PDB file of C-alpha atoms in Angstrom:
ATOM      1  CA  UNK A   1      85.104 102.201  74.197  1.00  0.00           C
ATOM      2  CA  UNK A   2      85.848 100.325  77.063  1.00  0.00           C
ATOM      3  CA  UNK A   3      82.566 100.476  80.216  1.00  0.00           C
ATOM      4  CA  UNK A   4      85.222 101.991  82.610  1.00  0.00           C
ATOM      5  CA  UNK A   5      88.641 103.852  81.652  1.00  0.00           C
ATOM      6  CA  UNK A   6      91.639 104.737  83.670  1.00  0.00           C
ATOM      7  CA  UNK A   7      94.553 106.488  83.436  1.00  0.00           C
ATOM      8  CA  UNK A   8      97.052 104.152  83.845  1.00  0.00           C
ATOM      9  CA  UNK A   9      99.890 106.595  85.130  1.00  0.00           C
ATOM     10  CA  UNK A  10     102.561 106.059  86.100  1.00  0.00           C
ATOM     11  CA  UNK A  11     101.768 109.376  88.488  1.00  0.00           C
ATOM     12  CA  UNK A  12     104.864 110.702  90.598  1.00  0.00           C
ATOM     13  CA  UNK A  13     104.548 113.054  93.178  1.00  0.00           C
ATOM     14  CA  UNK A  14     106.397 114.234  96.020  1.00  0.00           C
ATOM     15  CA  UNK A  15     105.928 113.229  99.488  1.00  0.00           C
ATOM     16  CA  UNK A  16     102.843 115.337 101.224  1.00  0.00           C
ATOM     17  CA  UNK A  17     101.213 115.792  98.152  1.00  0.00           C
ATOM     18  CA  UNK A  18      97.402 115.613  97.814  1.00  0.00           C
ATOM     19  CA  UNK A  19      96.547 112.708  94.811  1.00  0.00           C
ATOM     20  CA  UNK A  20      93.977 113.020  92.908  1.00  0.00           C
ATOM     21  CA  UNK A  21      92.757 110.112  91.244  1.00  0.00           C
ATOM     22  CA  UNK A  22      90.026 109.162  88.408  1.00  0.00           C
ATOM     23  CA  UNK A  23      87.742 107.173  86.940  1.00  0.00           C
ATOM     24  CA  UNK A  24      85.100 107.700  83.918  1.00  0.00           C
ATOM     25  CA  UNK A  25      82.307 105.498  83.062  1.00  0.00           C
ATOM     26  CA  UNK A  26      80.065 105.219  80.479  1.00  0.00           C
ATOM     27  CA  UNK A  27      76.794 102.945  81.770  1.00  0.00           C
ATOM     28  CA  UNK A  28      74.446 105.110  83.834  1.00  0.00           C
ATOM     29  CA  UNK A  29      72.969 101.926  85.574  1.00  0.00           C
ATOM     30  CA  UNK A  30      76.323 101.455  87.777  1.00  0.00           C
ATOM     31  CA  UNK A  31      75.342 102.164  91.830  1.00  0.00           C
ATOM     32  CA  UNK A  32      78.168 100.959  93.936  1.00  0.00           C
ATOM     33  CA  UNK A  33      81.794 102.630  93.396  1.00  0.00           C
ATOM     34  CA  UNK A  34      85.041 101.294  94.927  1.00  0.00           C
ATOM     35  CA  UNK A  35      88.614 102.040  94.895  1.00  0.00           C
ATOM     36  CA  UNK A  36      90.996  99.508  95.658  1.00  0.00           C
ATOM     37  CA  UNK A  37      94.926  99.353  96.310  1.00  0.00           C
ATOM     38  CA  UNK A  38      97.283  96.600  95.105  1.00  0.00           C
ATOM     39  CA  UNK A  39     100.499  96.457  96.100  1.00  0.00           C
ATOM     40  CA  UNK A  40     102.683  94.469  93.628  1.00  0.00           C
ATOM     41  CA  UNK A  41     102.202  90.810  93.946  1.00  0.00           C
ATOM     42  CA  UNK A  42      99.585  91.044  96.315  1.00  0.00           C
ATOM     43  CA  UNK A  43      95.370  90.997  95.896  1.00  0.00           C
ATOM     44  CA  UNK A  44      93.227  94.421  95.784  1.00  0.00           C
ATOM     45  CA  UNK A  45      92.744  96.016  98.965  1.00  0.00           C
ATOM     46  CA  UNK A  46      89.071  97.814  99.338  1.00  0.00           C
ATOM     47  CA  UNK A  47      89.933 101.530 100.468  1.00  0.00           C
ATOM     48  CA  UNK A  48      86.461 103.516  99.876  1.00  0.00           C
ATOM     49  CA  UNK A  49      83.616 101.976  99.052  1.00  0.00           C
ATOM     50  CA  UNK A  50      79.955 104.544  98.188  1.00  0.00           C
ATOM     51  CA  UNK A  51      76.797 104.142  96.899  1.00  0.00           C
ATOM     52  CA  UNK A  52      75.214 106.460  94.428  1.00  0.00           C
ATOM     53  CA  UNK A  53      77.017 110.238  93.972  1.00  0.00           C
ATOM     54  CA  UNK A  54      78.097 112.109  97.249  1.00  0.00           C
ATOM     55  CA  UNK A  55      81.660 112.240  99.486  1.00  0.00           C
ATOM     56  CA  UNK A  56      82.939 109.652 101.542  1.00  0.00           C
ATOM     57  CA  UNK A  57      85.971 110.644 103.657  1.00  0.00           C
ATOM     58  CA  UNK A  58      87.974 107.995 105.859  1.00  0.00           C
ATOM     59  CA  UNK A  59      91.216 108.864 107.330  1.00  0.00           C
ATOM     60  CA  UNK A  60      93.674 110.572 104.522  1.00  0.00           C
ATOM     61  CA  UNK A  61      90.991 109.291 101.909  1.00  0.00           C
ATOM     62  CA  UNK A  62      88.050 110.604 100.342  1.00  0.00           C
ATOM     63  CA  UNK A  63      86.267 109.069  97.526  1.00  0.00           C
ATOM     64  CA  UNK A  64      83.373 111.426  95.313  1.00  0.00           C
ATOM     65  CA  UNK A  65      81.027 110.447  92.640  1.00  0.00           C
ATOM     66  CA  UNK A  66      79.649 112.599  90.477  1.00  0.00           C
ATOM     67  CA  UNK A  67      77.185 110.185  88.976  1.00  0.00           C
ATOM     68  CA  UNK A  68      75.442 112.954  86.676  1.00  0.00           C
ATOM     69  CA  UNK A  69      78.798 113.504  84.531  1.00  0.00           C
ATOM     70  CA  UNK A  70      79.857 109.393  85.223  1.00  0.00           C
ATOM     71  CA  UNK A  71      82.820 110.459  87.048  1.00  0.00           C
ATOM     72  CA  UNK A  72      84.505 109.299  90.158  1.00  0.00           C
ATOM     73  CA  UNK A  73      87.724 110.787  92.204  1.00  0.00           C
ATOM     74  CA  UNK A  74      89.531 109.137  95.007  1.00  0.00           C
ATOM     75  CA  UNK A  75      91.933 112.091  96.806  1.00  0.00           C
ATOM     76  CA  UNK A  76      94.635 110.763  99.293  1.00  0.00           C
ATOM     77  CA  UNK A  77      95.823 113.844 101.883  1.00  0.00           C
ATOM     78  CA  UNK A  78      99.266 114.170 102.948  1.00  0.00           C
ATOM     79  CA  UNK A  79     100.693 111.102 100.532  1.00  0.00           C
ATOM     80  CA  UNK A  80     103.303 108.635 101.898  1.00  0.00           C
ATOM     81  CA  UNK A  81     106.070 106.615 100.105  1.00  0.00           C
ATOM     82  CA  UNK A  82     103.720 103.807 101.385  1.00  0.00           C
ATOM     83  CA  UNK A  83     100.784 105.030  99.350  1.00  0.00           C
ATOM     84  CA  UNK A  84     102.776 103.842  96.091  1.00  0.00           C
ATOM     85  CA  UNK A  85     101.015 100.906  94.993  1.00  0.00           C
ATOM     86  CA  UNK A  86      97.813 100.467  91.778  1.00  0.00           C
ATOM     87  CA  UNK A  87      95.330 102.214  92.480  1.00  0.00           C
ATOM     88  CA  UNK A  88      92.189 100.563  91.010  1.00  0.00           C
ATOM     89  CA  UNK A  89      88.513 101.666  90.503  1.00  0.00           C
ATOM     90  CA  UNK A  90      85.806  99.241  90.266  1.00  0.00           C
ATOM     91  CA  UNK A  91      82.168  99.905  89.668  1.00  0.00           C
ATOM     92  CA  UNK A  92      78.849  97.684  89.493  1.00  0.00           C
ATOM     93  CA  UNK A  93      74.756  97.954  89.129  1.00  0.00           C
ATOM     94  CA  UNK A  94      72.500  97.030  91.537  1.00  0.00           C
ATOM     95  CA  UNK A  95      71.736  93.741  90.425  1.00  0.00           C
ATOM     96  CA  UNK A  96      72.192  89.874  91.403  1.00  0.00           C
ATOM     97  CA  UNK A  97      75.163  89.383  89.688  1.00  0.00           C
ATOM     98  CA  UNK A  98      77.519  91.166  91.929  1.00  0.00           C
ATOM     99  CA  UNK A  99      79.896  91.448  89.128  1.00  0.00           C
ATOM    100  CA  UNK A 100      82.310  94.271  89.154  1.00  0.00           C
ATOM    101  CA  UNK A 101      83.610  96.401  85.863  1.00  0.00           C
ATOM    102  CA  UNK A 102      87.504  97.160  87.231  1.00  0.00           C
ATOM    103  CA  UNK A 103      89.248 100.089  85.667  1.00  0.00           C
ATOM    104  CA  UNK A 104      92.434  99.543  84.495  1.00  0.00           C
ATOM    105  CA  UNK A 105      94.515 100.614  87.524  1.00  0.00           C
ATOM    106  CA  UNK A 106      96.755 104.086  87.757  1.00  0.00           C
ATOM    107  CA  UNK A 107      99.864 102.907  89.467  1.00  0.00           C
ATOM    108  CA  UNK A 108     101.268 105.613  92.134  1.00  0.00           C
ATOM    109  CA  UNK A 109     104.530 106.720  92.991  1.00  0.00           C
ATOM    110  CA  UNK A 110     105.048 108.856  96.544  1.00  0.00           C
ATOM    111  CA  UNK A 111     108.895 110.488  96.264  1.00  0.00           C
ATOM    112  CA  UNK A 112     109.915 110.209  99.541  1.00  0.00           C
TER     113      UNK A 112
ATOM    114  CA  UNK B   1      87.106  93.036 108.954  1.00  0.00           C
ATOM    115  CA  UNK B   2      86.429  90.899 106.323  1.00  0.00           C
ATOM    116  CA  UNK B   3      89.160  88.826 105.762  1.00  0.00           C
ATOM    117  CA  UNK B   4      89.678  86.323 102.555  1.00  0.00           C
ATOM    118  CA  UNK B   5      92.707  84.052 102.349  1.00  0.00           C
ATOM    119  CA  UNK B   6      93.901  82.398  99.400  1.00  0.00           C
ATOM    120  CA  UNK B   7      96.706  79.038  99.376  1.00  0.00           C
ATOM    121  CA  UNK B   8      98.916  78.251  98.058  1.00  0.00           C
ATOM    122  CA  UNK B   9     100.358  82.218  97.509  1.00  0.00           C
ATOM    123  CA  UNK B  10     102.586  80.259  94.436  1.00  0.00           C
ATOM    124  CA  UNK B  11     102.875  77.178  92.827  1.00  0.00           C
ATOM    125  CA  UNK B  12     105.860  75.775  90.398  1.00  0.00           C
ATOM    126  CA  UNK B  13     104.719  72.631  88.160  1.00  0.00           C
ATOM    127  CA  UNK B  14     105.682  70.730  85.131  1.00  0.00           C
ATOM    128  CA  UNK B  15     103.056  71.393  82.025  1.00  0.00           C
ATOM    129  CA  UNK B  16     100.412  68.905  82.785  1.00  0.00           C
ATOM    130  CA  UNK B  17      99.703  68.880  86.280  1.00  0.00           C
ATOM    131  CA  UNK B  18      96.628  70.179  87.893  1.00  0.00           C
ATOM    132  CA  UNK B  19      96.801  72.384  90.394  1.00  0.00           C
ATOM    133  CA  UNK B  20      93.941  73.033  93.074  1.00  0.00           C
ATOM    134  CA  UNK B  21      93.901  77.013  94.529  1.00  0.00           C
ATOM    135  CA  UNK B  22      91.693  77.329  98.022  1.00  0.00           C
ATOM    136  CA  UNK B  23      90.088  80.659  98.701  1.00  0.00           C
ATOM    137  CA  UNK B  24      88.521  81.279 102.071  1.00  0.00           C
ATOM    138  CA  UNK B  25      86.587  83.546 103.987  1.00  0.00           C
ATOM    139  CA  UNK B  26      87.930  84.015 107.022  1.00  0.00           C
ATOM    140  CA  UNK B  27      85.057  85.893 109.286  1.00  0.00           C
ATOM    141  CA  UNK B  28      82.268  85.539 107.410  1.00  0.00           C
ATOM    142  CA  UNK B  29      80.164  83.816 105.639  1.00  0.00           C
ATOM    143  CA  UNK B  30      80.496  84.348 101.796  1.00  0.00           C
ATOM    144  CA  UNK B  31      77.503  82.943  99.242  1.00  0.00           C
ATOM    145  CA  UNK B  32      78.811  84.638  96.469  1.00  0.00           C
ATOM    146  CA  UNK B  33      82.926  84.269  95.657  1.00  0.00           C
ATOM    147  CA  UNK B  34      84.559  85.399  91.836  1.00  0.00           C
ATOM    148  CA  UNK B  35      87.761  84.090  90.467  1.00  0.00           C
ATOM    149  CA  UNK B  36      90.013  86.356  88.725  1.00  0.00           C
ATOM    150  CA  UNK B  37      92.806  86.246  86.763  1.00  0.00           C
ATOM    151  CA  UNK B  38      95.681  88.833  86.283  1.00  0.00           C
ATOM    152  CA  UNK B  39      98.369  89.511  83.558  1.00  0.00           C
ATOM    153  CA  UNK B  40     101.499  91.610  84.493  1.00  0.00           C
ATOM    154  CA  UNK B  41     100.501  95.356  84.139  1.00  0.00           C
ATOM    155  CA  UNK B  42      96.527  95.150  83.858  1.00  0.00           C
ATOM    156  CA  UNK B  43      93.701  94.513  85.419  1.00  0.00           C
ATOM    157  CA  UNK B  44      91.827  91.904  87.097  1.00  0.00           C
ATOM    158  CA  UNK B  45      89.601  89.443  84.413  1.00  0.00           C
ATOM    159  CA  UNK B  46      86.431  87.868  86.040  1.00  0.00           C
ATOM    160  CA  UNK B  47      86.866  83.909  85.230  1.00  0.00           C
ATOM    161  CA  UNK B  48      84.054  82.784  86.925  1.00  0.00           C
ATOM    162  CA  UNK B  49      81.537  83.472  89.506  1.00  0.00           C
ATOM    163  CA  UNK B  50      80.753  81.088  92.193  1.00  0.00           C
ATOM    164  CA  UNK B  51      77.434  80.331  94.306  1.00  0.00           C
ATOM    165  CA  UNK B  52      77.211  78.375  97.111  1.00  0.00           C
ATOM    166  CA  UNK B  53      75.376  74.885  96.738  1.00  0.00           C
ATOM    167  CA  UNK B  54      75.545  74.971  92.543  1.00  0.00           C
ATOM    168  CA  UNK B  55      77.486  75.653  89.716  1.00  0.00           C
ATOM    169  CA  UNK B  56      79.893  78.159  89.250  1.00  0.00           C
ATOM    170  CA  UNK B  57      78.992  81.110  86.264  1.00  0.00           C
ATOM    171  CA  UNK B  58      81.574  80.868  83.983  1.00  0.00           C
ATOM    172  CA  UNK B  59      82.306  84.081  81.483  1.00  0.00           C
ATOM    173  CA  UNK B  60      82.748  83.851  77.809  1.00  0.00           C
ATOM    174  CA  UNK B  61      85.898  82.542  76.777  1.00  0.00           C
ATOM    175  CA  UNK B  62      86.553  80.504  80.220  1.00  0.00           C
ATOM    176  CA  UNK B  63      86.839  77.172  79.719  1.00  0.00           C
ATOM    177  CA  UNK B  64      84.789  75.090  81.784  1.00  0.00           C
ATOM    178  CA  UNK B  65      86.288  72.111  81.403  1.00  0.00           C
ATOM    179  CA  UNK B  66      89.940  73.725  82.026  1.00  0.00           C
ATOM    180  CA  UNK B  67      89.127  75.722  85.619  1.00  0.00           C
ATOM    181  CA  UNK B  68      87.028  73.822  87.657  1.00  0.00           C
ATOM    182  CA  UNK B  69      85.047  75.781  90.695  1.00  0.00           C
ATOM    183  CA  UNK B  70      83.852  74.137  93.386  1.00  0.00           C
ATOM    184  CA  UNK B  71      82.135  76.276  96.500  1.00  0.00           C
ATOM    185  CA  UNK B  72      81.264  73.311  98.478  1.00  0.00           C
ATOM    186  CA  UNK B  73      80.546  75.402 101.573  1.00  0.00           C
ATOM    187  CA  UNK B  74      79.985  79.246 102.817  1.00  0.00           C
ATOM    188  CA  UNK B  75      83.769  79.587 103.434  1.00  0.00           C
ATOM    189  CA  UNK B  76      85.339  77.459 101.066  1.00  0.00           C
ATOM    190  CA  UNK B  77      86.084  77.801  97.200  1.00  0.00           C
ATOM    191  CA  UNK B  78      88.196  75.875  95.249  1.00  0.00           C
ATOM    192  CA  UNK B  79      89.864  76.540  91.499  1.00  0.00           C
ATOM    193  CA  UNK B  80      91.293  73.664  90.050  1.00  0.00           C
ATOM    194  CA  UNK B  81      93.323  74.113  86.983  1.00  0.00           C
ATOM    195  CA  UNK B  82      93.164  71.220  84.583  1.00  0.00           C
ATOM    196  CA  UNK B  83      95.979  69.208  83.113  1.00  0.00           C
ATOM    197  CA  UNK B  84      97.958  73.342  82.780  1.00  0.00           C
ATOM    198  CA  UNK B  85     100.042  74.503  80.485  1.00  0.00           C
ATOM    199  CA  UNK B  86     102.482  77.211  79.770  1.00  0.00           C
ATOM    200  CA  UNK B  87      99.574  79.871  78.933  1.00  0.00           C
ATOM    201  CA  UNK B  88      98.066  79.000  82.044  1.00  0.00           C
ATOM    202  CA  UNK B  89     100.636  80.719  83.801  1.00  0.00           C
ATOM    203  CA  UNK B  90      99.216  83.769  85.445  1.00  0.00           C
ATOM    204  CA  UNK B  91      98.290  85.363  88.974  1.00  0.00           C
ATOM    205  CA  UNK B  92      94.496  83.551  90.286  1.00  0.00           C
ATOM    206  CA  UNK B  93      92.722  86.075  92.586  1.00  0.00           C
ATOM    207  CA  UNK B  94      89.469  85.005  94.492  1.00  0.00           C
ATOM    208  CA  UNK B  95      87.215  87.330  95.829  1.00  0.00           C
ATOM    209  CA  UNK B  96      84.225  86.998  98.167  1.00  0.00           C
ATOM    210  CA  UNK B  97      81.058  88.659  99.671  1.00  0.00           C
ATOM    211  CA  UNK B  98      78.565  88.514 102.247  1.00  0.00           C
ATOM    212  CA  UNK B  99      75.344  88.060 101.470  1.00  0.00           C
ATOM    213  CA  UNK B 100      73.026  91.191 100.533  1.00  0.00           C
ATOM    214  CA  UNK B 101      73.257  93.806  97.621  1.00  0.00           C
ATOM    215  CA  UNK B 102      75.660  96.464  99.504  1.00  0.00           C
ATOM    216  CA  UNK B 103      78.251  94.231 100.324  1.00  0.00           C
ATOM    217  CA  UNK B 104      81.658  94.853  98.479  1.00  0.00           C
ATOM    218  CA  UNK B 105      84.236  91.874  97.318  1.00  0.00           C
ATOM    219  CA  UNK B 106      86.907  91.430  99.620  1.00  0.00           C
ATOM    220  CA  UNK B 107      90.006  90.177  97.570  1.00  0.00           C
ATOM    221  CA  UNK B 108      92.483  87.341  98.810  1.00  0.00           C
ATOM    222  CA  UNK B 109      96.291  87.735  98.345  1.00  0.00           C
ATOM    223  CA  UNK B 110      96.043  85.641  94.952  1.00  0.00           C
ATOM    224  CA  UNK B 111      97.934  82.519  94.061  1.00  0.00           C
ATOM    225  CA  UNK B 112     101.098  83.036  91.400  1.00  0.00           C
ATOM    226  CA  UNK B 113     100.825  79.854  89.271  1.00  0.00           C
ATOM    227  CA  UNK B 114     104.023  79.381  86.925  1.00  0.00           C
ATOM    228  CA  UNK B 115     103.638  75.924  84.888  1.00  0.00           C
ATOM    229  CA  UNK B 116     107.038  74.628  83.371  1.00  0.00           C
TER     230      UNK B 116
END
């Protein structure tokens, strides 16, 4: 069973449409949660990034964690043809080692 | 912002050549940068992390010998692939952070390497 798991997608919706987005995890220890976007060809871009459980909302974006059931959402309002891109959830403990666990990416397509 | 640039954005070469891969932080000061590598369709692999002032962390299975880090400075982070080959063709991602626990990675634009 892999530390972090993803559903890979492809996930089509129309424009407007509210996303909802997820990530599972399976190590208790993890503290900081991220979600990146990666266009094709191009390096992650951080959208959200939270410590511990709670809601984070910035712009069209809100990130949760749910840390008791080891479950994360990102939610993207009002969805645009540029939102299509990987969407990719990376997660890591409070340690030295800085060293991220990446999901492996649900890739996103906005119908215009 | 916290911006990290990466150069060259893609390199052609004959099997055999190294190839060098800069990764920079561009307004701030980063102790801590990773090196990643990509396949089509999946995620990023950790290679490597590196610390400013000593050696670079390699993971298992990453040659040391192949993908040489250097992080010779607070900005500045080099990959050089070794004498590559065919299978070394891949997309090379750096990332970097400030200094302190809270501080996210900040991802460069990555660096497509296709060796002939």
């Amino acid at each position: 069973q892999k530390e972090v798991e993803q559903d890979p997608g492809p996930l089509s919706v129309p424009e407007g449409a509210i996303v909802s987005l997820n990530c599972t995890y399976s190590n208790s220890a993890f503290q900081y949660f991220m979600w990146y976007r990666q266009y094709s060809r191009k390096g992650p871009e951080l959208l959200m990034y939270t410590y511990s459980s709670g809601n984070k909302e910035d712009g069209r974006f809100t990130a949760q964690v749910d840390k008791s059931s080891k479950y994360i959402s990102l939610f993207i309002r009002d969805s645009q043809p540029s939102d299509s891109a990987t969407y990719l959830c990376a997660m890591r403990q409070m340690d030295s080692s800085y060293k991220l666990i990446f999901g492996s990416g649900t890739r996103l397509l906005v119908r215009p | 912002g916290a911006v990290v640039s990466q150069h060259p954005s893609r390199v052609i070469c004959k099997s055999g050549t190294s190839v060098k891969i800069e990764c920079r932080s561009l307004d701030f000061q980063a102790t801590t940068m990773f090196w990643y590598r990509q396949f089509p369709k999946q995620s990023l692999m950790l290679m490597a992390t590196s610390n400013e002032g000593s050696k670079a962390t390699y993971e298992q299975g990453v040659e040391k010998d192949k993908f040489l880090i250097n992080h010779a400075s607070l900005t500045l982070s080099t990959l050089t692939v070794t004498s590559a080959h065919p299978e070394d063709s891949s997309f090379y991602i750096c990332s970097a952070s400030r200094q302190g626990n809270n501080q996210p990675q900040h991802f460069g634009d990555g660096t497509r390497l296709s060796i002939l």
